[in-house]
Each structure stands twice: as structure tokens, then as C-alpha cells.
C-alpha positions as a printed Julia matrix, in Angstrom:
341×3 Matrix{Float64}:
 20.3   -55.12  50.29
 17.79  -57.57  51.75
 15.03  -55.01  51.18
 15.96  -54.56  47.51
 16.32  -58.29  46.99
 12.88  -58.9   48.48
 11.4   -56.23  46.19
 12.95  -57.98  43.19
 11.43  -61.31  44.26
  8.01  -59.66  44.68
  8.25  -58.1   41.19
  9.1   -61.49  39.69
  6.22  -63.16  41.56
  3.84  -60.56  40.09
  4.72  -61.88  36.63
  7.15  -59.26  35.42
 10.14  -60.49  33.41
 12.53  -57.62  34.1
 13.46  -54.66  36.24
 14.84  -51.22  35.34
 17.12  -49.79  38.03
 17.48  -46.01  37.86
 19.82  -43.53  39.61
 22.64  -45.94  40.38
 24.73  -43.33  42.15
 26.45  -43.8   45.5
 27.32  -40.81  47.69
 26.62  -42.51  51.01
 28.74  -41.84  54.12
 26.76  -43.95  56.61
 28.45  -46.13  59.22
 27.83  -49.33  57.21
 29.5   -47.88  54.11
 32.37  -46.52  56.2
 32.93  -49.97  57.71
 32.74  -51.54  54.25
 35.36  -49.11  52.95
 37.72  -50.02  55.78
 37.37  -53.71  54.87
 37.92  -52.86  51.2
 41.14  -50.96  51.9
 42.43  -53.68  54.24
 41.7   -56.38  51.66
 43.26  -54.5   48.73
 46.42  -53.08  50.31
 49.19  -54.16  52.64
 49.94  -52.25  55.82
 52.99  -50.76  54.11
 50.97  -49.65  51.08
 48.33  -48.06  53.29
 51.04  -46.05  55.03
 53.14  -45.04  52.03
 50.44  -44.48  49.42
 47.56  -43.18  51.53
 49.19  -41.98  54.77
 47.05  -44.4   56.79
 49.0   -45.61  59.81
 46.13  -47.87  60.88
 43.03  -49.08  59.1
 40.78  -47.16  61.5
 41.92  -43.97  59.73
 40.41  -45.09  56.42
 37.14  -43.29  55.7
 34.93  -42.24  52.82
 35.48  -38.54  52.37
 35.31  -35.85  49.73
 38.19  -33.65  48.64
 40.82  -36.37  49.05
 44.03  -36.64  47.03
 43.56  -38.24  43.57
 44.93  -41.69  44.48
 42.8   -41.88  47.63
 39.73  -40.56  45.77
 40.28  -43.27  43.14
 39.99  -45.92  45.87
 36.77  -44.34  47.13
 35.26  -44.43  43.65
 36.41  -48.01  43.05
 34.77  -49.08  46.32
 31.54  -47.31  45.37
 31.51  -48.89  41.89
 32.1   -52.36  43.33
 29.31  -51.75  45.88
 26.84  -50.82  43.14
 27.95  -53.83  41.12
 27.31  -56.13  44.11
 23.86  -54.62  44.52
 22.98  -55.12  40.84
 24.23  -58.7   40.94
 22.34  -59.48  44.16
 19.03  -58.06  42.89
 19.27  -60.07  39.67
 20.1   -63.25  41.58
 17.13  -62.74  43.92
 14.67  -62.22  41.06
 16.0   -65.28  39.24
 15.17  -67.43  42.25
 11.58  -66.88  41.11
 12.0   -66.52  37.37
 15.14  -67.84  35.68
 14.88  -65.58  32.61
 14.48  -62.36  34.6
 16.37  -59.4   33.08
 17.87  -56.36  34.8
 18.7   -53.01  33.2
 20.84  -50.5   35.13
 20.89  -46.82  34.17
 24.41  -45.37  33.96
 23.46  -42.02  32.43
 24.82  -40.28  29.34
 28.07  -40.83  27.49
 27.01  -39.19  24.24
 29.01  -36.11  25.15
 32.29  -35.85  26.97
 31.09  -33.53  29.75
 28.07  -35.71  30.5
 30.26  -38.7   31.27
 32.97  -36.71  33.06
 30.33  -35.21  35.37
 29.4   -38.71  36.54
 32.88  -39.91  37.42
 33.45  -40.2   41.13
 29.97  -41.52  41.93
 30.54  -45.24  41.37
 29.36  -45.38  37.76
 31.5   -47.93  35.94
 30.74  -49.8   32.72
 33.61  -52.15  33.59
 32.3   -53.17  37.01
 28.62  -53.21  36.05
 28.98  -55.04  32.72
 28.53  -58.53  34.13
 26.43  -57.53  37.14
 23.31  -56.8   35.08
 21.94  -57.86  31.72
 21.99  -54.42  30.12
 23.52  -51.04  30.93
 21.32  -48.16  29.83
 22.75  -44.94  28.47
 20.25  -42.1   28.73
 21.02  -39.73  25.88
 19.62  -36.45  24.65
 19.67  -36.78  20.84
 18.65  -39.39  18.28
 21.42  -40.3   15.82
 21.72  -38.34  12.6
 23.29  -35.25  11.09
 22.72  -32.19  13.25
 24.55  -29.77  10.97
 27.13  -30.01   8.19
 29.96  -32.09   9.63
 28.21  -32.58  13.0
 26.97  -36.12  13.6
 25.06  -37.52  16.58
 25.75  -41.22  17.16
 26.08  -43.77  19.98
 28.89  -45.99  18.73
 30.96  -45.48  21.88
 28.18  -46.55  24.25
 27.34  -49.73  22.36
 30.94  -50.76  21.76
 32.22  -49.9   25.22
 29.58  -51.99  26.97
 30.12  -54.93  24.6
 33.93  -54.8   24.65
 33.93  -54.66  28.45
 31.74  -57.75  28.71
 28.17  -56.44  28.77
 25.38  -55.13  26.55
 24.08  -51.59  26.11
 20.64  -50.15  25.61
 20.41  -46.53  24.51
 17.44  -44.29  25.23
 17.26  -41.16  23.06
 14.9   -38.27  23.85
 15.03  -35.55  21.18
 15.07  -35.48  17.41
 12.94  -38.53  16.77
 11.49  -38.98  13.27
 10.68  -42.1   11.29
 14.11  -41.84   9.64
 16.15  -41.18  12.81
 14.3   -43.91  14.71
 15.12  -46.41  11.96
 18.73  -45.2   12.03
 18.81  -45.69  15.82
 17.63  -49.31  15.5
 20.13  -49.88  12.69
 22.91  -48.49  14.88
 21.95  -50.86  17.69
 21.86  -53.8   15.27
 25.29  -52.95  13.86
 27.27  -51.96  16.95
 25.66  -53.32  20.12
 26.39  -57.04  19.86
 22.92  -57.84  21.14
 21.97  -54.58  22.84
 19.02  -52.39  21.94
 17.68  -48.95  21.15
 14.83  -47.73  23.38
 12.27  -45.52  21.64
 11.0   -43.0   24.22
  7.39  -43.15  22.98
  5.04  -45.22  20.84
  5.71  -43.39  17.59
  7.28  -44.92  14.47
  5.55  -48.32  14.65
  6.59  -49.27  11.11
 10.3   -48.95  11.94
  9.73  -50.82  15.2
  8.03  -53.7   13.35
 10.81  -53.94  10.79
 13.5   -54.26  13.43
 11.44  -56.58  15.63
 11.24  -58.85  12.58
 14.94  -58.45  11.86
 16.02  -59.39  15.4
 13.55  -62.28  15.56
 14.87  -63.74  12.31
 18.58  -63.11  12.89
 19.21  -64.16  16.48
 22.21  -66.36  15.52
 24.02  -63.25  14.24
 24.42  -62.2   17.87
 25.95  -65.41  19.15
 29.53  -66.71  19.13
 31.53  -63.58  18.46
 35.2   -63.24  17.66
 36.88  -59.94  16.98
 38.11  -58.74  13.61
 39.32  -55.42  15.07
 42.59  -54.05  13.78
 43.08  -51.41  16.46
 42.86  -51.66  20.25
 41.98  -48.51  22.24
 42.53  -48.84  26.01
 39.67  -47.4   28.07
 41.2   -47.44  31.54
 38.95  -46.74  34.48
 41.92  -46.64  36.85
 43.28  -43.63  34.9
 39.85  -41.97  34.81
 39.42  -42.47  38.55
 42.78  -40.74  39.05
 41.4   -37.67  37.3
 43.12  -38.23  33.95
 40.77  -36.09  31.84
 43.03  -36.12  28.72
 42.73  -39.93  28.59
 38.95  -39.74  28.42
 39.01  -36.85  25.96
 41.34  -38.7   23.59
 39.19  -41.85  23.76
 36.3   -39.81  22.35
 38.48  -38.33  19.61
 39.94  -41.71  18.67
 36.47  -43.21  18.41
 35.51  -40.47  15.95
 38.72  -40.76  13.91
 38.67  -44.56  13.65
 34.95  -44.72  12.84
 35.29  -42.06  10.14
 38.23  -43.98   8.64
 36.21  -47.24   8.72
 38.9   -48.93  10.83
 37.61  -51.72  13.04
 38.54  -51.12  16.68
 37.74  -52.41  20.11
 38.08  -50.95  23.59
 40.54  -52.68  25.92
 39.75  -52.49  29.65
 43.3   -53.39  30.7
 46.88  -53.29  29.44
 47.61  -56.58  31.2
 45.33  -58.91  29.18
 47.92  -60.17  26.71
 45.35  -62.4   25.01
 43.26  -59.35  24.11
 46.36  -57.41  23.06
 47.4   -60.22  20.7
 44.11  -59.98  18.8
 44.82  -56.48  17.43
 47.56  -55.21  15.12
 47.94  -51.76  16.69
 47.36  -50.47  20.22
 46.81  -46.72  20.51
 47.45  -45.44  24.05
 45.22  -42.39  24.63
 47.2   -40.29  27.1
 47.61  -43.0   29.73
 50.39  -40.77  31.2
 52.29  -43.55  32.97
 52.95  -47.26  32.74
 53.17  -49.57  35.71
 56.02  -52.06  35.45
 53.7   -54.96  34.65
 51.91  -52.9   31.94
 55.26  -51.88  30.48
 56.3   -55.53  30.27
 53.03  -56.69  28.7
 53.24  -54.03  25.98
 56.91  -54.83  25.33
 56.04  -58.49  24.78
 53.21  -57.42  22.47
 55.68  -55.39  20.36
 58.22  -58.2   20.33
 55.52  -60.47  18.85
 54.98  -58.0   16.01
 52.44  -55.56  17.44
 52.66  -51.78  17.16
 52.07  -49.32  20.0
 51.22  -45.68  19.3
 51.34  -43.5   22.42
 49.46  -40.2   22.37
 51.05  -37.9   24.9
 54.07  -38.54  27.08
 54.75  -41.78  28.95
 56.66  -42.28  32.16
 57.07  -45.02  34.75
 54.46  -45.09  37.51
 55.31  -43.15  40.66
 57.88  -44.97  42.75
 58.83  -47.37  39.94
 61.63  -47.52  37.42
 61.11  -48.54  33.8
 62.08  -52.22  33.34
 65.24  -52.52  31.21
 63.39  -54.8   28.79
 60.1   -52.89  28.88
 58.3   -50.8   26.28
 59.82  -47.52  27.49
 63.32  -48.91  26.9
 62.71  -50.37  23.43
 64.91  -49.12  20.62
 63.39  -47.27  17.69
 61.14  -45.11  19.83
 60.09  -41.93  18.01
 58.39  -38.85  19.4
 56.33  -36.68  17.07
 55.11  -33.21  17.91
 51.37  -32.93  17.49
């Protein structure tokens, strides 16, 4: 960490105003990371929880390892994501000792297709934990936006909105399919959905479109300040479910994004079911195959419904393992209907 921080200071001293950080993936099993993981597990869990949930009779048994059970593997990935977030935050802080306006951009990889994002789970990549650790999260995508075939659309709405709704900003780099029209569409998409993010053109082509949007952003800076949501629908994007291997949750998030965008319904991603302030801002919460509700999540959603909100659950719901549904929780509310898909 000291080495990376010193590099950031040197870059700032050389007059650069930003740093792009590529390949933010953590598969390390060194002794320092193993010791850090032991501290992480000891800080996050009681002795009883370590024994009952992870079969760890003493903290010395905790170790970073592959092929672990889903709940244990989720802890490994959470530790790796927090480690990367600490690194991003530390590098930015070091550079800003020299230059206060220094910017950092961290590459997360692709989310334009479902498999691309799923392939990168388990390696510490987390929009949620990186969002406030760097200035921009970069999504490295294959295709420019536009119509690929009748009924087949390439777009990056999810990337821009997810980063913004989780507290950060996105930049999207597209590689293939660039024309004057698709480049202008890419900048328009960034202007409309990113909340202050950006499109990155992979080459120097399309200068006219670049000039138009440089002028637009320069003249309309106040548009990207002081936001409040007008979203009607909240879509939970829950990293704890993804880390547990809940592939249907991730798949349904992608499908919901398409359906809501095509219907022109304003929506926002919710990183937690426990933030009752965020829940209160939307009229409907659509649960994309979250599979289970912890008691505190069940209670928060029940209070949301009691205040007039609507919850639509895609897929079955059950209490979390080892818990019973609260008698006044969402799962116990009257008027519950199940509809076959």
C-alpha cells in the first residue's frame, strides 16, 4: 500500500491530474492477506457465529480459500472487495496530498452482458464498496450503444444508473461499433443517465460529436448538482445475495432494467432493504428473486407497505436460515397473492 501511495504522489508531482487504475482483481493468498482475513472475520462475527455459521472453532482456522461453502465464500469476497476499496481510497488520499483536485478512475470490467458481470463475481469487484472509494468506476464494454438487429438494443443504462444509485459515478468505455451517430448516442446516454459520469471514446475519431458534448457539459454543469429522485420503482441490487451465488437475482435485475426502461418507468437501484428512507421515496419495490428475507429486512418492508408502499416479489420468499418470519413482518401480511409466471 505504501508503494502504491508513493507512486500516486509521484504522479501528482509530475503534474498529472488523475490516475486510471486497471485490473482491480484480488486473488491473493499471501500471509498478509490471510492475517487480514482473520481480523476481518473476528471483527464481523461473534465467537458463536463463527462456530455455528462457518464451523470455525477458533479464529486461527479462518483462511482465504477457494471452493468454500457459499456463505463462507461470500465472506471471502466481501473481504476482498473491502480490501480493494481501501486501496482505492488510500491511493486517492495520497495523490490529493499533492493536488487537491486529483481524480481516480477504477476499472471494474464489463456489465453490458450478464455473463460478463457474473464471471467477475468472487474477485472483489463491487460497485457498492468502490463507489465512494474513487471518483469514477469504469465499465469496459464491447459495443457502442445502438440497434444491433431488429429488437436487439445495445445500451449502458444499468452501468450508469447502478454506479450513481449506489453513491458513485460511472464512465463507460466502448470498443466496437463506433460511428459518428453511435458516438453521439453514447455521449447522449452518459448525459441522460450517468448523473455526472462520462462516455470514453476509444480513439480520436468523431471530433464534431466530442465538441458538441464538451460544450454541452461546460454550459450545463448545474444540471448535475443537487439531485433528488423522481423514481417510481425501486429495484434492489443486493451484493450480499450475489456473493451467496444467487444467480437468479442478478439475472432478474437485468430483465427488470430492460422492462422498466422500455416502459419509460423511472426506477432506481436500491443497495439495501434496510434503508427505510430510500424505500419511502419510491411507490413500488420489486424484489428480483432475493430468495429469503432476514428478520430486519422483513420488518423494514412491512413498515414500507403499512405506509402505503407496494412490494412485488419475483420468485419465492422465505425467512433466512435459522430465523422465523416476524408475526408482523412482510411475509405474514394479509392479502398476499402468488401468481404463476
